[in-house]
mmCIF file of C-alpha atoms and ligand atoms in Angstrom:
data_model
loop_
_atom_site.group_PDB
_atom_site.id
_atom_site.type_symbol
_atom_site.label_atom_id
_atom_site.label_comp_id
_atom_site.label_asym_id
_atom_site.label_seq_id
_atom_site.Cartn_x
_atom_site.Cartn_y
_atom_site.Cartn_z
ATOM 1 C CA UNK A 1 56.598 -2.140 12.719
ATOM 2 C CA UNK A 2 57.600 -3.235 16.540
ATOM 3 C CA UNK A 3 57.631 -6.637 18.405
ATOM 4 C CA UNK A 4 53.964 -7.447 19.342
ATOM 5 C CA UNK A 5 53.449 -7.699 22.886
ATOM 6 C CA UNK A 6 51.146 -10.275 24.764
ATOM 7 C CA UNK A 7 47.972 -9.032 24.510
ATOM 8 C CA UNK A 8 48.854 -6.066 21.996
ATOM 9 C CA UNK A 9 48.579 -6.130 18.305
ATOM 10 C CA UNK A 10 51.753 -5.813 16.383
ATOM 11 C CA UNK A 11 51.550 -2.273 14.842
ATOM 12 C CA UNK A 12 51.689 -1.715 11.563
ATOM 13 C CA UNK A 13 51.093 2.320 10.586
ATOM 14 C CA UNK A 14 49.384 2.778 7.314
ATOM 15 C CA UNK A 15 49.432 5.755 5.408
ATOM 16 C CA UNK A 16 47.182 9.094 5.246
ATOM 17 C CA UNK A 17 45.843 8.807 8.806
ATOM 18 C CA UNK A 18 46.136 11.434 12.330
ATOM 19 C CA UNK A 19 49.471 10.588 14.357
ATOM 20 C CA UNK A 20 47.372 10.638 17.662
ATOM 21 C CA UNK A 21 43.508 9.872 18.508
ATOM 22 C CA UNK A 22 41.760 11.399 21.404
ATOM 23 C CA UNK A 23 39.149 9.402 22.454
ATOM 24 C CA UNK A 24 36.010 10.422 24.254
ATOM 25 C CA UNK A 25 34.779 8.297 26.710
ATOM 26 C CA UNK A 26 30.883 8.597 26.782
ATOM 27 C CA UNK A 27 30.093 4.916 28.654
ATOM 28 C CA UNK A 28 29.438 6.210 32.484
ATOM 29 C CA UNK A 29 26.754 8.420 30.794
ATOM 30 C CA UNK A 30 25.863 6.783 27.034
ATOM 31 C CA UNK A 31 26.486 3.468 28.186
ATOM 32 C CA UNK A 32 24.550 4.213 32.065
ATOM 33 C CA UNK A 33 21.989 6.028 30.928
ATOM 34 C CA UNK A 34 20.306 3.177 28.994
ATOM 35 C CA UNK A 35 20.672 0.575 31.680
ATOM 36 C CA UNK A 36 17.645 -0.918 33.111
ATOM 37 C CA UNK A 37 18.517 -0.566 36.308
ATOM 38 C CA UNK A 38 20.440 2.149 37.925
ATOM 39 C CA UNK A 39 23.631 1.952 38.917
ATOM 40 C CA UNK A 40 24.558 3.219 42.226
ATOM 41 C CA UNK A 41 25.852 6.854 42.494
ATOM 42 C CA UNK A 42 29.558 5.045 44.492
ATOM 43 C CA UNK A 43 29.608 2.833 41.289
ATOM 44 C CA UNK A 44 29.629 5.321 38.656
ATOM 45 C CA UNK A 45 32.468 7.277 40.910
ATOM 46 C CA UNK A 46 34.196 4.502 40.749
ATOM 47 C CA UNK A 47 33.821 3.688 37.301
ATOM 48 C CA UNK A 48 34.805 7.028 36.227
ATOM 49 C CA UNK A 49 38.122 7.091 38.830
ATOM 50 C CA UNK A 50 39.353 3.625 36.918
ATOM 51 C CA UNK A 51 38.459 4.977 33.570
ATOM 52 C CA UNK A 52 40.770 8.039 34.153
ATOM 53 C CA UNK A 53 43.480 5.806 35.367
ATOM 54 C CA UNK A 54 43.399 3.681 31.858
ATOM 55 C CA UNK A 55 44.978 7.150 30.375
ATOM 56 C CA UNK A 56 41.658 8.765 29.254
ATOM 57 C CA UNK A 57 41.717 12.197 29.415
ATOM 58 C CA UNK A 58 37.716 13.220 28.346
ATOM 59 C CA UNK A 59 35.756 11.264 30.041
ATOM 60 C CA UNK A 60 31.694 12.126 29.763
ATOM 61 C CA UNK A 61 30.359 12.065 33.178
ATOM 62 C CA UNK A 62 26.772 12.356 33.264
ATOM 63 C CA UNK A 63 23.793 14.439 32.076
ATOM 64 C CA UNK A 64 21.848 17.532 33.582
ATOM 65 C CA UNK A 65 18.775 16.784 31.849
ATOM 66 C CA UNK A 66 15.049 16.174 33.396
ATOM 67 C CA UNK A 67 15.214 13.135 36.364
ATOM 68 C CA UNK A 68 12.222 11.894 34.582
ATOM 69 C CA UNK A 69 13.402 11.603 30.962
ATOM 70 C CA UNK A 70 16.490 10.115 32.141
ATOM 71 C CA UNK A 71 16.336 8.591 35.589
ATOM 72 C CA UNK A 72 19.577 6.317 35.202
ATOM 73 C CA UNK A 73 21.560 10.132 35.483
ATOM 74 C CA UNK A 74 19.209 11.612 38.035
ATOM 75 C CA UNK A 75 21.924 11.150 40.475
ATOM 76 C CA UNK A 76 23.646 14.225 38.464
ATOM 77 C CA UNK A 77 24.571 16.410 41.345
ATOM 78 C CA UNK A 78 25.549 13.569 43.899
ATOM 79 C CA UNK A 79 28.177 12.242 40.538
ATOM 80 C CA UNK A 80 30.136 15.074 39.559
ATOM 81 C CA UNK A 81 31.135 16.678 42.604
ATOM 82 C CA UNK A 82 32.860 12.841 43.579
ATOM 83 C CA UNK A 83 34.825 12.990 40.446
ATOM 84 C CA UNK A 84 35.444 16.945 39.733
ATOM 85 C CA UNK A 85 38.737 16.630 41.167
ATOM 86 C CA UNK A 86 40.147 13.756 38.794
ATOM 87 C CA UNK A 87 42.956 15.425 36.031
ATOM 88 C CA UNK A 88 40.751 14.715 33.438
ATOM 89 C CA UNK A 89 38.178 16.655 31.305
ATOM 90 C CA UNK A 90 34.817 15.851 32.355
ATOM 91 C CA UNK A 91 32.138 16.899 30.026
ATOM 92 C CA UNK A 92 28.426 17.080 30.943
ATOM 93 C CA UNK A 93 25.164 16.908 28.601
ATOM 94 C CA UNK A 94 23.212 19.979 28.979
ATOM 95 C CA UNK A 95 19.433 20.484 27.001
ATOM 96 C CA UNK A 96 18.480 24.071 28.313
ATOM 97 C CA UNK A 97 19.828 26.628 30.362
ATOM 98 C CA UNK A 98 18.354 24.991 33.312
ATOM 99 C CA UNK A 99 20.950 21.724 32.622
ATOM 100 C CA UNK A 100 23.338 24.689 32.312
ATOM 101 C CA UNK A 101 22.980 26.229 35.433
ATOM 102 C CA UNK A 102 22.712 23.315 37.177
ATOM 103 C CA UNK A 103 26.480 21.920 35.607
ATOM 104 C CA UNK A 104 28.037 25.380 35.993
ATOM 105 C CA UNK A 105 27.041 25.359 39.537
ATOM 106 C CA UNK A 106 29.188 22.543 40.304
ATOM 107 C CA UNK A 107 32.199 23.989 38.331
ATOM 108 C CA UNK A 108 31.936 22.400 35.154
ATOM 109 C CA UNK A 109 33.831 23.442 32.569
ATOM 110 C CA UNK A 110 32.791 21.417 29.545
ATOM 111 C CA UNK A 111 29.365 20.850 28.111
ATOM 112 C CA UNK A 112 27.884 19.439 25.237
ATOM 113 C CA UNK A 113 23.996 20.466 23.894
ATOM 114 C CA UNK A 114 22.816 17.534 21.801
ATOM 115 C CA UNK A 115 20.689 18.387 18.342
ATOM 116 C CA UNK A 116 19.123 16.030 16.093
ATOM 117 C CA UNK A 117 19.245 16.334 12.239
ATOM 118 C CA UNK A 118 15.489 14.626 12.275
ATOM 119 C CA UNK A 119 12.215 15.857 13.468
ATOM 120 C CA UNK A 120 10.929 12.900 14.750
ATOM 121 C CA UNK A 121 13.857 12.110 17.324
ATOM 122 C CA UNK A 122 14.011 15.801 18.444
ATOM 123 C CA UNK A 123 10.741 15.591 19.458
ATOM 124 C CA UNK A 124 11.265 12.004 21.086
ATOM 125 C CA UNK A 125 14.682 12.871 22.704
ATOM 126 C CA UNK A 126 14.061 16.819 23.482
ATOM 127 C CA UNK A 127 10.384 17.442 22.957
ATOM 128 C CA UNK A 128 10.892 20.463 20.576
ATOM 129 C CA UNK A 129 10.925 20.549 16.796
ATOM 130 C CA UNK A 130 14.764 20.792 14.870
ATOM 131 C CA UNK A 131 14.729 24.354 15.074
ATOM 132 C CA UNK A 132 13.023 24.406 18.607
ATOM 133 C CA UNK A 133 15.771 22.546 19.643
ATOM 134 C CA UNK A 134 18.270 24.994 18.045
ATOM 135 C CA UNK A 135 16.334 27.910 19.485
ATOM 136 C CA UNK A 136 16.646 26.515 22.840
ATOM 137 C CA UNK A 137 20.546 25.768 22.859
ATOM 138 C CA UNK A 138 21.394 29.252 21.595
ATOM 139 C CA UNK A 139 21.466 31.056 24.804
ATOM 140 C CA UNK A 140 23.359 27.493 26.207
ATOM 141 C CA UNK A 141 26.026 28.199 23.881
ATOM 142 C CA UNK A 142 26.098 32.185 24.226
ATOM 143 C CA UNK A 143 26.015 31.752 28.040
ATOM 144 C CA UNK A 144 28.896 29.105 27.764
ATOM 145 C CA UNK A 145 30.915 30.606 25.681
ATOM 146 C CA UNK A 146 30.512 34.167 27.790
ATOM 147 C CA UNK A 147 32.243 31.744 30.843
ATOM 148 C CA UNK A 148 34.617 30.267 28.594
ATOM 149 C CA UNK A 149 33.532 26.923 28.689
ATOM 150 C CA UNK A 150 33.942 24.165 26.310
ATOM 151 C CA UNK A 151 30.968 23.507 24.188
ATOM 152 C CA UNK A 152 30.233 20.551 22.595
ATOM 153 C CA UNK A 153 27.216 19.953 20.045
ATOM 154 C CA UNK A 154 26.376 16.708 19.456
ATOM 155 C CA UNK A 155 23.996 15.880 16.377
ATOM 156 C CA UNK A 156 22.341 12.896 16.444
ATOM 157 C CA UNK A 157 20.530 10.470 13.777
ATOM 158 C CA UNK A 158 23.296 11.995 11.194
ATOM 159 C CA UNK A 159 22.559 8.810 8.551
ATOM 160 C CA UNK A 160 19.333 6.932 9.748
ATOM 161 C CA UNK A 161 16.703 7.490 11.773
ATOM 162 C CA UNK A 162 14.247 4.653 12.959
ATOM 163 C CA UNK A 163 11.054 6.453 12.313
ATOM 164 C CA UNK A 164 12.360 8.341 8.967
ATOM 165 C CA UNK A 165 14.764 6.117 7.183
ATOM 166 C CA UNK A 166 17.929 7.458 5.399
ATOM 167 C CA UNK A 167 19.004 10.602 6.457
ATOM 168 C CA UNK A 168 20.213 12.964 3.443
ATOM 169 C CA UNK A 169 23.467 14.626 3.746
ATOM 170 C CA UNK A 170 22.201 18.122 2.537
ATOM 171 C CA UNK A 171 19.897 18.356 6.093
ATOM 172 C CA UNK A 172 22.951 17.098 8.305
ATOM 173 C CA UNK A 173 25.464 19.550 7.260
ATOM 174 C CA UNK A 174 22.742 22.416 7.616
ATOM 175 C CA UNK A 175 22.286 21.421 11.326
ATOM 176 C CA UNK A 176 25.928 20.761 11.629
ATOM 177 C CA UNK A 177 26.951 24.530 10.597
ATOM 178 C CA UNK A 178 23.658 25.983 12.660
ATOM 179 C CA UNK A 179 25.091 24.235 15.677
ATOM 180 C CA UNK A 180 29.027 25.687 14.503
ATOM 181 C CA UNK A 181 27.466 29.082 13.486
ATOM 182 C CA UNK A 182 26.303 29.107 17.375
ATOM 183 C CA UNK A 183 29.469 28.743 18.527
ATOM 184 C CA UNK A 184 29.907 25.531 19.114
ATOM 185 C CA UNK A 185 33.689 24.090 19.631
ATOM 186 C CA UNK A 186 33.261 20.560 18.607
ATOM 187 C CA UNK A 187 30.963 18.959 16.764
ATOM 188 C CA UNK A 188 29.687 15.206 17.162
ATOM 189 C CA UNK A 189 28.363 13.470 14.078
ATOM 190 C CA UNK A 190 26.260 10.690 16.081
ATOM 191 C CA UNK A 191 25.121 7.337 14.205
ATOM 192 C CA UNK A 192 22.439 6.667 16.889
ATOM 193 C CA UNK A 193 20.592 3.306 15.388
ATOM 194 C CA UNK A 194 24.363 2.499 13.815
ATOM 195 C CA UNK A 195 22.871 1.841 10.327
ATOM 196 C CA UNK A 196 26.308 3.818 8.533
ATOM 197 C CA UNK A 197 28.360 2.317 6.106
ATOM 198 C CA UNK A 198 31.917 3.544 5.241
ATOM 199 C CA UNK A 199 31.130 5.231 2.415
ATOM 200 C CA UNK A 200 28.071 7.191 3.647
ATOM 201 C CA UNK A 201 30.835 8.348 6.454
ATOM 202 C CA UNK A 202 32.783 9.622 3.696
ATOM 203 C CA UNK A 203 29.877 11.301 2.005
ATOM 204 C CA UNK A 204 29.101 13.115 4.558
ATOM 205 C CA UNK A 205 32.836 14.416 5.661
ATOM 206 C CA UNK A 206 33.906 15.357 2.283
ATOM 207 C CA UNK A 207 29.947 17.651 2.112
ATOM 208 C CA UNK A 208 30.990 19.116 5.410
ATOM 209 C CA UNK A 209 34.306 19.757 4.371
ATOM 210 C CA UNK A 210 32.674 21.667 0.882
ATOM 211 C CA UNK A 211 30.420 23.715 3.601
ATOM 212 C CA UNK A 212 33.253 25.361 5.540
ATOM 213 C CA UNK A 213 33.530 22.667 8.516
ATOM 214 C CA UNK A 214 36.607 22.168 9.626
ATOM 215 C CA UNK A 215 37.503 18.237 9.787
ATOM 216 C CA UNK A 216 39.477 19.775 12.937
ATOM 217 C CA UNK A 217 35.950 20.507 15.185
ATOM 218 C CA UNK A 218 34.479 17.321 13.850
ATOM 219 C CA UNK A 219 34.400 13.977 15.946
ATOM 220 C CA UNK A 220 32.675 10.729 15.519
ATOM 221 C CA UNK A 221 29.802 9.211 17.641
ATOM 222 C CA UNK A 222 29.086 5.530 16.252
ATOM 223 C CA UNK A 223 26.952 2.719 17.536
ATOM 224 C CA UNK A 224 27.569 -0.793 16.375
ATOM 225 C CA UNK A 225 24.142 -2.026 16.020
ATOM 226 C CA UNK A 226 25.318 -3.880 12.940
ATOM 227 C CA UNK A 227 28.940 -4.073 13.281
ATOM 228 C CA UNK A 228 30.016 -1.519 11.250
ATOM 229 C CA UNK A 229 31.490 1.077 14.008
ATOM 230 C CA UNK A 230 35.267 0.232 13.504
ATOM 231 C CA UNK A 231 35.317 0.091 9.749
ATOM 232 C CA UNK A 232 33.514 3.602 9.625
ATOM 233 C CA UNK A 233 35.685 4.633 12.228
ATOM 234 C CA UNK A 234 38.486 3.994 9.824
ATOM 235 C CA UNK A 235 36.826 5.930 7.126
ATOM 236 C CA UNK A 236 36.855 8.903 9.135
ATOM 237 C CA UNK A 237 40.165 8.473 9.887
ATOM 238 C CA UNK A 238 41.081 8.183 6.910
ATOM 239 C CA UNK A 239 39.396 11.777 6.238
ATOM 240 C CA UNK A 240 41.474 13.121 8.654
ATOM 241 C CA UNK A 241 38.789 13.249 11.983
ATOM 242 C CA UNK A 242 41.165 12.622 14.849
ATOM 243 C CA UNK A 243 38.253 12.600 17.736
ATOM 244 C CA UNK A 244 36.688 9.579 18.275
ATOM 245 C CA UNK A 245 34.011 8.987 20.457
ATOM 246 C CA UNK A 246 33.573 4.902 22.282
ATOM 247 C CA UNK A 247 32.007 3.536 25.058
ATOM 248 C CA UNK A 248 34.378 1.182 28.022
ATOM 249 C CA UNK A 249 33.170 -2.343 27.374
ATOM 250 C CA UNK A 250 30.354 -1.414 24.466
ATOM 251 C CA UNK A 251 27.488 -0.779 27.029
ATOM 252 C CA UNK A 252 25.195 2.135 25.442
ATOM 253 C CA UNK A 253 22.338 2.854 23.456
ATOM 254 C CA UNK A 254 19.599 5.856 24.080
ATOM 255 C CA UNK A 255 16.641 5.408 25.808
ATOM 256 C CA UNK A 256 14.891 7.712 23.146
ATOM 257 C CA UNK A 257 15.772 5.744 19.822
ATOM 258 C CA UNK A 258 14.753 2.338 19.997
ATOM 259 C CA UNK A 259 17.061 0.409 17.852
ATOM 260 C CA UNK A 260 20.307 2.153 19.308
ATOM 261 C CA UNK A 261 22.673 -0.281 20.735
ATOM 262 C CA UNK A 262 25.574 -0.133 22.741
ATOM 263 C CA UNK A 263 28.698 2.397 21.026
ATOM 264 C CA UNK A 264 32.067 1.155 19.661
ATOM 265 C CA UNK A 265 33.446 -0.188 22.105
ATOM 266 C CA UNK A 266 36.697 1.828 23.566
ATOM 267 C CA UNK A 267 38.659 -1.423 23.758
ATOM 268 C CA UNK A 268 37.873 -2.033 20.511
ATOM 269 C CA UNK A 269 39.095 1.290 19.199
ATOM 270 C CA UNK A 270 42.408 0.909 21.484
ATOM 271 C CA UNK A 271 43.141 -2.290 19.580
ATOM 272 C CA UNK A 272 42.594 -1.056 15.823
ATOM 273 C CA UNK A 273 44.393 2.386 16.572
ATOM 274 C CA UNK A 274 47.259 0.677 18.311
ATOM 275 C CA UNK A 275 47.585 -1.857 15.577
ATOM 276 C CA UNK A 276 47.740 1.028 13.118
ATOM 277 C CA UNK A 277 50.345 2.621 15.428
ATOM 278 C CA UNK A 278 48.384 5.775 16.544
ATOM 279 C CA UNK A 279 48.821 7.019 19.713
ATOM 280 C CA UNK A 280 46.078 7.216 22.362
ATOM 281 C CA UNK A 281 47.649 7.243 25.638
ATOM 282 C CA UNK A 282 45.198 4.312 26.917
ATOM 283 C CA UNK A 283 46.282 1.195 28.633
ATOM 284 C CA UNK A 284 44.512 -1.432 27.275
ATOM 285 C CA UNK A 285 45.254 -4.103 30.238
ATOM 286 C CA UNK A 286 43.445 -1.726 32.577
ATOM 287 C CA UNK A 287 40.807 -0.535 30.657
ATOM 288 C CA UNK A 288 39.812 -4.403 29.975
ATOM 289 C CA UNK A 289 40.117 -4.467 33.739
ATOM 290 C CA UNK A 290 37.551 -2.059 34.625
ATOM 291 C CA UNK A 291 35.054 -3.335 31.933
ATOM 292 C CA UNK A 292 35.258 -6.560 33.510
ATOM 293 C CA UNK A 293 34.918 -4.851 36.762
ATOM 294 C CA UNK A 294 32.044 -2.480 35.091
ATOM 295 C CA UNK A 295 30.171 -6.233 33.742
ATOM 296 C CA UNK A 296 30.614 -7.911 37.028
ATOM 297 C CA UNK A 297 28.791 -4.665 38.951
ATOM 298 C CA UNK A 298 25.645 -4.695 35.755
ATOM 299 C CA UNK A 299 25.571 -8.774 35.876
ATOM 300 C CA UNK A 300 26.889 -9.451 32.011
ATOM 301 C CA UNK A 301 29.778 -9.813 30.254
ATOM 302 C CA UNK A 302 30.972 -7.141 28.155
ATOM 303 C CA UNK A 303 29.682 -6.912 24.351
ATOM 304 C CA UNK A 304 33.099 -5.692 23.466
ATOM 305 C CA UNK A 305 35.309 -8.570 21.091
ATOM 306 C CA UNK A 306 38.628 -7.269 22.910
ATOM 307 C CA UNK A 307 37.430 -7.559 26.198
ATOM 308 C CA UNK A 308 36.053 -11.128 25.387
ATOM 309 C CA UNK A 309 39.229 -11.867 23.966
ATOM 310 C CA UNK A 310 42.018 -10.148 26.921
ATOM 311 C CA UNK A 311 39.945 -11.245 29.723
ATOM 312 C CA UNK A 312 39.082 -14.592 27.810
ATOM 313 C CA UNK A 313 35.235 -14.299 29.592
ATOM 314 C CA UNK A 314 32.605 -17.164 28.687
ATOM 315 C CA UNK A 315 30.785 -16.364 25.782
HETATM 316 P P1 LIG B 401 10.116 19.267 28.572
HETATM 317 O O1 LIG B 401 9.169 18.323 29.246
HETATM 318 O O2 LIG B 401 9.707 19.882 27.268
HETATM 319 O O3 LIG B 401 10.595 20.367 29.605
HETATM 320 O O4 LIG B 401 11.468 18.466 28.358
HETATM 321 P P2 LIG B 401 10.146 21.875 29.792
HETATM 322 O O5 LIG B 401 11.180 22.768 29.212
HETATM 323 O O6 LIG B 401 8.733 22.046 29.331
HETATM 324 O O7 LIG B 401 10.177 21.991 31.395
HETATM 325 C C1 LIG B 401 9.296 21.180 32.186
HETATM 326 C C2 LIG B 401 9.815 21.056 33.595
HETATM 327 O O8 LIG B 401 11.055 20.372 33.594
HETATM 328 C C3 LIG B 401 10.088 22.395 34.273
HETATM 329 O O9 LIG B 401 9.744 22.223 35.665
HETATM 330 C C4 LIG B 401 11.573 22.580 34.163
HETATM 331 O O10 LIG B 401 12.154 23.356 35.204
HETATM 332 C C5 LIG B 401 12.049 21.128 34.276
HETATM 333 P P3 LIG B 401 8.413 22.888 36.272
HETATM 334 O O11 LIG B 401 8.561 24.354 36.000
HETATM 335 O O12 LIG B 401 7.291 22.265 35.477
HETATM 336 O O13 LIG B 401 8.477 22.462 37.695
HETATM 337 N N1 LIG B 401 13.343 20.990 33.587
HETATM 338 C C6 LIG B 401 14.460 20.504 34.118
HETATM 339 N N2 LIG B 401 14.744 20.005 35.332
HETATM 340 C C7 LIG B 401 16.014 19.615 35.551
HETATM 341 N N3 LIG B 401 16.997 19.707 34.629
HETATM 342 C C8 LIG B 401 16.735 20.186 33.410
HETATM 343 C C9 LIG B 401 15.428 20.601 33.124
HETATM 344 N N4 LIG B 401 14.855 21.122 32.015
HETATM 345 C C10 LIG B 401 13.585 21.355 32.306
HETATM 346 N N5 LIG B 401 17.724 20.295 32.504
HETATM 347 C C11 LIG B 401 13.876 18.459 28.134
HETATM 348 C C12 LIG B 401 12.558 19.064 27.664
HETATM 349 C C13 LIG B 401 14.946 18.893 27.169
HETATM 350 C C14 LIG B 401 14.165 18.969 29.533
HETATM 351 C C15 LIG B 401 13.711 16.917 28.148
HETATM 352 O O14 LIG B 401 13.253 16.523 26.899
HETATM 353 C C16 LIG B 401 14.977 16.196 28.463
HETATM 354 O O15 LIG B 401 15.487 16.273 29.582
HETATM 355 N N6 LIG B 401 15.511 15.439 27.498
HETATM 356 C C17 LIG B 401 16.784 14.716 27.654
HETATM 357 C C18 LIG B 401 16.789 13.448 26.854
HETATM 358 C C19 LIG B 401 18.142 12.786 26.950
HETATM 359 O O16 LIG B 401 18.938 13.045 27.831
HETATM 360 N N7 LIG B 401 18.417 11.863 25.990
HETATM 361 C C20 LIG B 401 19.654 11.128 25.940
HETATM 362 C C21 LIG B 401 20.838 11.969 25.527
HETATM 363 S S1 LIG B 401 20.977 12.219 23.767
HETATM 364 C C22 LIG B 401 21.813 10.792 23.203
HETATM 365 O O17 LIG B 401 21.977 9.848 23.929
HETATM 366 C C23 LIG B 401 22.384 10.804 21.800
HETATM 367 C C24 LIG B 401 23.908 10.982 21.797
HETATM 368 O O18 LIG B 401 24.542 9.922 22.479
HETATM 369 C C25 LIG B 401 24.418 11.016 20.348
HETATM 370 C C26 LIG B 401 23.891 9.884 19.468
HETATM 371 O O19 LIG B 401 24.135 8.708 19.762
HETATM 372 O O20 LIG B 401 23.216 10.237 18.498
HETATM 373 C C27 LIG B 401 24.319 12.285 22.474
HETATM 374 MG MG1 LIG B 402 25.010 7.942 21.583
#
């Protein structure tokens, strides 16, 4: 237990969970990308530059997809080059091996194919069938890997899906080891919509764990349509995932799934993990900082509780 600074909670560790976090930023491209209006390309920079001095250290940067699925990241090739040269990891979204080529190009060195565990939203978000999809990140992943890049495979819709209901657990883990089986590094178990409880979090890890996935590749992707982000946060904690993935300020959502909202909010993560005494090498004071910086550019104060509450904005 230690003295609780102004503007810190006290910390209190509690038993059975990882010693240190690493959290992946995905706001300048899951939070940007569903913005009505688009940002400027100087913004983002920007954005990005003060996110990496907060102590981040993966920060998502943008998405190589088609301009015209995703205009808000259009400005792909004008971004990264303005923030390659930050000391951070800077991972990319990549559908095909044209979004490949076009990241590699500019030197990246991380990449992440995203896969959905329904039909429905891999034919909203990627215009393919589930095994399409697969089909079409296989050489992405083979080519990757061949450079030694860092592959990431996101799966989305992992426990509802707005058009299909309830997910079942036996058709995420099949995705989930198609997408490891590839060669994937990492794996992202995406709430999209945010309809997870706790326990349907722990479900799910404890089947992946019986199917051979390491709790090692696995991270955690979760929207707080309904609130619920932190607490299954803390479920997967508690079954020993140690990547977590939150959005500066709460902005997100996916312009492909119409109930997503904005993700846990990375403030909001900072505060529970540093009350629990796990390291993340974040400064909260600045990371509030550039949300309220980030809210002042897009014209609305943050969603995020902890920023409300450190920068005390009107509600
Ligand atoms: P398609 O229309 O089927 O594309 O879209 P296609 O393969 O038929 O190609 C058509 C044309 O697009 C071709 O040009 C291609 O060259 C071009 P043409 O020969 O006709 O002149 N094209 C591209 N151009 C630039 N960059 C590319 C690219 N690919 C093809 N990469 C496609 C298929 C996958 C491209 C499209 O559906 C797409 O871009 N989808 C992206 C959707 C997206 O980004 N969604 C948000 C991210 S996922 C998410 O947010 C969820 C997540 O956060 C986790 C969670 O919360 O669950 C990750
Ligand atoms: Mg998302």
């Amino acid at each position: 237990m230690n003295t609780p600074e102004l503007g810190l909670p006290m910390a209190v560790p509690a038993e059975g969970l990882p010693a240190r976090v690493r959290i992946h930023e995905v706001g300048a491209r899951d939070g940007l990308q569903n913005e009505k209006a688009v940002v400027p390309v100087e913004v983002k920079a920007e954005f990005i530059r003060r996110l990496a001095g907060t102590g981040l250290t993966t920060i998502e940067a943008t998405s190589f997809v088609h301009p015209k699925w995703v205009p808000q990241l259009a400005d792909a090739e004008d971004l990264y080059p303005a923030v390659a040269g930050l000391p951070v990891s800077l991972p990319v979204l990549v559908p095909n091996e044209r979004g490949l080529d076009r990241a590699l190009a500019l030197g990246a060195r991380r990449v992440a194919v995203f896969a959905s565990a329904t039909e429905s939203f891999a034919k909203a978000n990627l215009n393919r069938t589930v095994d399409e999809a697969l089909a079409m990140f296989e050489p992405v992943v083979r080519r990757a890997k061949a450079e030694d890049v860092h592959v990431r495979g996101y799966l989305s819709m992992c426990f509802g899906d707005p058009w299909e209901g309830a997910v079942p657990v036996p058709r995420v883990v099949k995705v989930c080891r198609a997408l490891l089986d590839m060669g994937c590094d990492e794996l992202s178990l995406g709430d999209t919509i945010g309809v997870a409880t706790p326990g349907h979090v722990t479900a799910l890890l404890t089947a992946l764990t019986e199917a051979g996935v390491p709790v090692s590749a696995l991270a955690v992707h979760f929207h707080d349509t309904y609130g619920q982000a932190l607490s299954n946060t803390l479920a997967a904690l508690q079954r020993g995932v140690a990547t977590v993935d939150a959005s500066a300020g709460g902005l997100g959502g996916c312009p492909y799934a119409k109930s997503a909202t904005g993700n846990l909010a990375t403030e909001d993560l900072v505060w529970m993990l540093q009350g629990l005494g796990i390291d993340t090498g974040v400064d909260l004071g600045r990371l509030v900082a550039t949300s309220v910086w980030m809210a002042a550019h897009l014209g609305r104060p943050s969603p995020s509780r902890t920023v409300r509450a450190l920068s005390h904005q009107e509600q």
